[in-house]
Amino acid sequence: LKDHPLPPALKLYYPNGGEQFQPGETVEVRWSEGWKGTDIVKLEYHDGDAWKTIAEAVPHEGRYTWEVPSHNATKVRLRITSSDGSIRDESDRTFTIGAER
């Protein structure tokens, strides 16, 4: 840890739960970029059935423009993971894609 300015952490800021998005909408995913333990992160979402990859190798810059998938889901979560898979964070609560059912 002495080589890192902050303890090993990734914190997902947005979306973090309670939001409602429409299929095809563009959303800026935001997370903490201060931790220097990785240069690349992986972004995934869970649509209530399984984790699906948004992007495998995103530069660890704290922002990514995501086009919301074109299907409705009411219990969606987002997850960010360090390149080696050891550090991750996900939405605190679920969010919705499409009209609420």
XYZ file of N, CA and C in Angstrom:
303
model
N 0.803 -1.204 0.000
C 0.000 0.000 0.000
C 0.843 1.264 0.000
N 2.065 1.180 0.442
C 2.862 2.390 0.539
C 3.123 3.029 -0.824
N 2.997 2.262 -1.916
C 3.197 2.807 -3.258
C 1.945 3.476 -3.816
N 0.821 3.328 -3.138
C -0.442 3.892 -3.593
C -0.851 5.051 -2.696
N -1.288 6.173 -3.295
C -1.702 7.314 -2.486
C -2.981 7.046 -1.688
N -3.785 6.133 -2.144
C -5.038 5.784 -1.459
C -5.093 4.272 -1.278
N -5.831 3.789 -0.285
C -5.997 2.341 -0.158
C -6.684 1.771 -1.399
N -6.521 0.490 -1.653
C -7.130 -0.113 -2.838
C -8.645 0.039 -2.804
N -9.171 0.857 -3.696
C -10.609 1.070 -3.716
C -11.052 1.597 -5.072
N -12.192 1.143 -5.501
C -12.917 1.715 -6.613
C -14.299 2.007 -6.071
N -14.806 3.179 -6.315
C -16.135 3.534 -5.832
C -16.977 3.989 -7.008
N -18.060 3.268 -7.260
C -18.996 3.632 -8.310
C -19.891 4.743 -7.776
N -19.934 5.868 -8.482
C -20.756 7.002 -8.054
C -22.093 7.080 -8.777
N -22.097 6.782 -10.089
C -23.334 6.932 -10.862
C -23.304 5.991 -12.060
N -24.395 5.270 -12.296
C -25.610 5.182 -11.500
C -25.392 4.319 -10.262
N -26.024 4.700 -9.199
C -25.803 4.004 -7.938
C -27.094 3.478 -7.319
N -28.212 3.584 -8.043
C -29.468 3.007 -7.574
C -30.591 4.015 -7.532
N -31.771 3.550 -7.941
C -32.959 4.379 -7.919
C -33.228 5.119 -9.220
N -32.258 5.165 -10.140
C -32.452 5.877 -11.393
C -33.365 5.088 -12.334
N -33.924 5.797 -13.317
C -34.702 5.152 -14.369
C -34.186 5.675 -15.708
N -33.738 4.753 -16.556
C -33.202 5.098 -17.870
C -34.068 4.468 -18.945
N -33.984 5.043 -20.136
C -34.705 4.508 -21.283
C -33.734 3.747 -22.180
N -34.197 2.660 -22.829
C -33.339 1.934 -23.759
C -32.763 2.884 -24.810
N -31.461 2.773 -25.081
C -30.801 3.614 -26.057
C -30.318 4.949 -25.524
N -30.716 5.296 -24.301
C -30.268 6.547 -23.685
C -28.762 6.493 -23.422
N -28.104 7.633 -23.499
C -26.681 7.723 -23.201
C -26.505 8.204 -21.766
N -25.733 7.451 -20.978
C -25.520 7.746 -19.565
C -24.017 7.850 -19.310
N -23.613 8.843 -18.542
C -22.212 8.941 -18.168
C -22.006 8.203 -16.842
N -21.374 7.035 -16.918
C -21.024 6.265 -15.725
C -19.849 6.984 -15.070
N -19.911 7.153 -13.742
C -18.829 7.845 -13.032
C -18.374 7.009 -11.837
N -17.061 7.029 -11.601
C -16.465 6.320 -10.473
C -15.229 7.080 -10.003
N -14.697 6.666 -8.855
C -13.496 7.297 -8.296
C -12.301 6.964 -9.170
N -11.560 7.993 -9.571
C -10.384 7.743 -10.392
C -9.099 7.938 -9.614
N -9.183 8.234 -8.320
C -8.009 8.559 -7.518
C -7.064 7.404 -7.243
N -7.565 6.185 -7.179
C -6.709 5.046 -6.859
C -5.858 4.685 -8.070
N -4.559 4.615 -7.897
C -3.636 4.361 -9.003
C -3.210 2.899 -9.106
N -3.926 2.001 -8.468
C -3.573 0.585 -8.498
C -3.941 -0.123 -9.787
N -4.627 0.573 -10.713
C -4.982 -0.013 -11.999
C -5.087 1.096 -13.041
N -4.782 0.764 -14.285
C -4.937 1.717 -15.386
C -6.198 1.437 -16.190
N -6.701 0.225 -16.046
C -7.826 -0.251 -16.845
C -8.886 -0.832 -15.904
N -10.161 -0.595 -16.219
C -11.254 -1.209 -15.461
C -12.219 -1.898 -16.428
N -12.997 -2.802 -15.873
C -14.034 -3.498 -16.620
C -15.373 -3.013 -16.095
N -16.311 -2.731 -16.999
C -17.661 -2.317 -16.622
C -18.655 -3.384 -17.055
N -19.576 -3.722 -16.142
C -20.610 -4.719 -16.423
C -21.922 -4.249 -15.833
N -23.017 -4.815 -16.336
C -24.317 -4.582 -15.714
C -25.011 -5.923 -15.527
N -25.874 -5.969 -14.529
C -26.673 -7.166 -14.243
C -28.121 -6.791 -14.493
N -28.783 -7.511 -15.388
C -30.149 -7.165 -15.780
C -31.206 -7.939 -15.000
N -30.811 -8.557 -13.906
C -31.736 -9.373 -13.136
C -31.534 -10.850 -13.400
N -30.871 -11.182 -14.517
C -30.613 -12.575 -14.873
C -29.140 -12.945 -14.811
N -28.275 -12.074 -15.358
C -26.844 -12.392 -15.433
C -26.035 -11.113 -15.618
N -24.712 -11.195 -15.301
C -23.802 -10.081 -15.563
C -23.464 -10.070 -17.044
N -23.513 -8.879 -17.641
C -23.191 -8.693 -19.055
C -22.134 -7.603 -19.164
N -21.171 -7.802 -20.032
C -20.071 -6.859 -20.192
C -20.517 -5.622 -20.960
N -20.187 -4.463 -20.415
C -20.353 -3.191 -21.120
C -19.076 -2.911 -21.893
N -17.937 -2.992 -21.195
C -16.629 -2.783 -21.820
C -15.565 -3.497 -20.997
N -14.671 -4.221 -21.665
C -13.623 -5.012 -21.008
C -12.450 -4.184 -20.507
N -12.040 -3.180 -21.283
C -10.808 -2.455 -20.978
C -11.031 -0.950 -21.121
N -11.571 -0.352 -20.081
C -11.856 1.077 -20.063
C -10.720 1.790 -19.332
N -10.173 2.857 -19.898
C -9.158 3.610 -19.156
C -9.718 4.083 -17.811
N -8.935 3.923 -16.770
C -9.356 4.262 -15.399
C -9.290 5.782 -15.209
N -10.270 6.468 -15.819
C -10.320 7.924 -15.791
C -11.535 8.463 -15.052
N -12.382 7.572 -14.530
C -13.517 8.002 -13.726
C -14.788 8.281 -14.498
N -14.767 8.104 -15.827
C -15.952 8.374 -16.644
C -15.992 7.436 -17.852
N -17.224 7.054 -18.195
C -17.431 6.248 -19.396
C -18.833 6.531 -19.906
N -18.976 6.760 -21.200
C -20.287 6.984 -21.796
C -20.875 5.645 -22.202
N -22.011 5.309 -21.588
C -22.675 4.012 -21.785
C -23.981 4.221 -22.513
N -24.191 3.456 -23.576
C -25.495 3.442 -24.216
C -26.315 2.336 -23.565
N -27.381 2.740 -22.911
C -28.235 1.812 -22.169
C -28.775 0.760 -23.142
N -28.736 -0.521 -22.761
C -29.189 -1.589 -23.662
C -30.679 -1.451 -24.004
N -31.029 -2.024 -25.127
C -32.398 -1.863 -25.636
C -33.332 -2.980 -25.180
N -33.412 -3.161 -23.881
C -34.426 -4.058 -23.324
C -34.821 -3.555 -21.931
N -36.040 -3.825 -21.562
C -36.536 -3.373 -20.265
C -36.076 -4.318 -19.155
N -35.715 -3.732 -18.026
C -35.322 -4.509 -16.848
C -35.562 -3.637 -15.621
N -36.038 -4.241 -14.552
C -36.389 -3.461 -13.365
C -35.401 -3.602 -12.214
N -34.490 -4.546 -12.276
C -33.537 -4.754 -11.178
C -32.117 -4.781 -11.717
N -31.686 -3.648 -12.251
C -30.378 -3.548 -12.899
C -29.350 -3.030 -11.902
N -28.153 -3.581 -11.978
C -27.008 -3.095 -11.195
C -25.833 -2.906 -12.145
N -24.932 -2.020 -11.767
C -23.709 -1.791 -12.523
C -22.544 -2.215 -11.651
N -21.454 -2.713 -12.269
C -20.269 -3.134 -11.516
C -19.020 -2.653 -12.230
N -18.041 -2.213 -11.438
C -16.731 -1.809 -11.957
C -15.685 -2.686 -11.265
N -14.716 -3.184 -12.051
C -13.712 -4.103 -11.522
C -12.329 -3.690 -12.018
N -11.320 -3.784 -11.142
C -9.941 -3.495 -11.537
C -9.472 -4.515 -12.569
N -8.407 -4.182 -13.301
C -7.928 -5.047 -14.383
C -7.547 -6.441 -13.908
N -7.061 -6.571 -12.664
C -6.692 -7.904 -12.167
C -7.861 -8.611 -11.472
N -9.009 -7.940 -11.377
C -10.206 -8.552 -10.793
C -10.266 -8.548 -9.282
N -9.254 -7.972 -8.618
C -9.209 -8.053 -7.157
C -10.020 -6.971 -6.442
N -10.276 -5.854 -7.098
C -10.999 -4.745 -6.481
C -12.228 -4.447 -7.325
N -13.389 -4.293 -6.655
C -14.614 -3.999 -7.397
C -15.610 -3.255 -6.521
N -16.556 -2.642 -7.195
C -17.688 -2.007 -6.517
C -18.880 -2.122 -7.444
N -20.077 -2.117 -6.868
C -21.281 -2.142 -7.682
C -22.313 -1.198 -7.099
N -23.342 -0.945 -7.878
C -24.420 -0.058 -7.454
C -24.924 -0.467 -6.074
N -25.197 0.534 -5.238
C -25.724 0.239 -3.898
C -27.131 -0.342 -3.959
N -27.915 0.119 -4.929
C -29.294 -0.373 -5.126
C -29.529 -0.576 -6.616
N -30.638 -1.185 -6.947
C -30.965 -1.410 -8.357
C -31.529 -0.153 -8.997
N -31.465 -0.123 -10.322
C -32.113 0.919 -11.108
C -32.912 0.259 -12.223
N -33.665 1.048 -12.981
C -34.598 0.533 -13.970
C -34.223 0.970 -15.375
N -34.405 0.060 -16.334
C -34.304 0.405 -17.754
C -35.688 0.220 -18.344
N -36.216 1.264 -18.952
C -37.558 1.226 -19.540
C -38.607 1.601 -18.512
N -39.846 1.418 -18.894
C -40.970 1.771 -18.014
C -41.015 0.836 -16.820
N -41.356 1.399 -15.670
C -41.498 0.545 -14.472
C -42.713 -0.342 -14.646
N -42.577 -1.570 -14.168
C -43.674 -2.536 -14.302
C -44.445 -2.633 -13.014
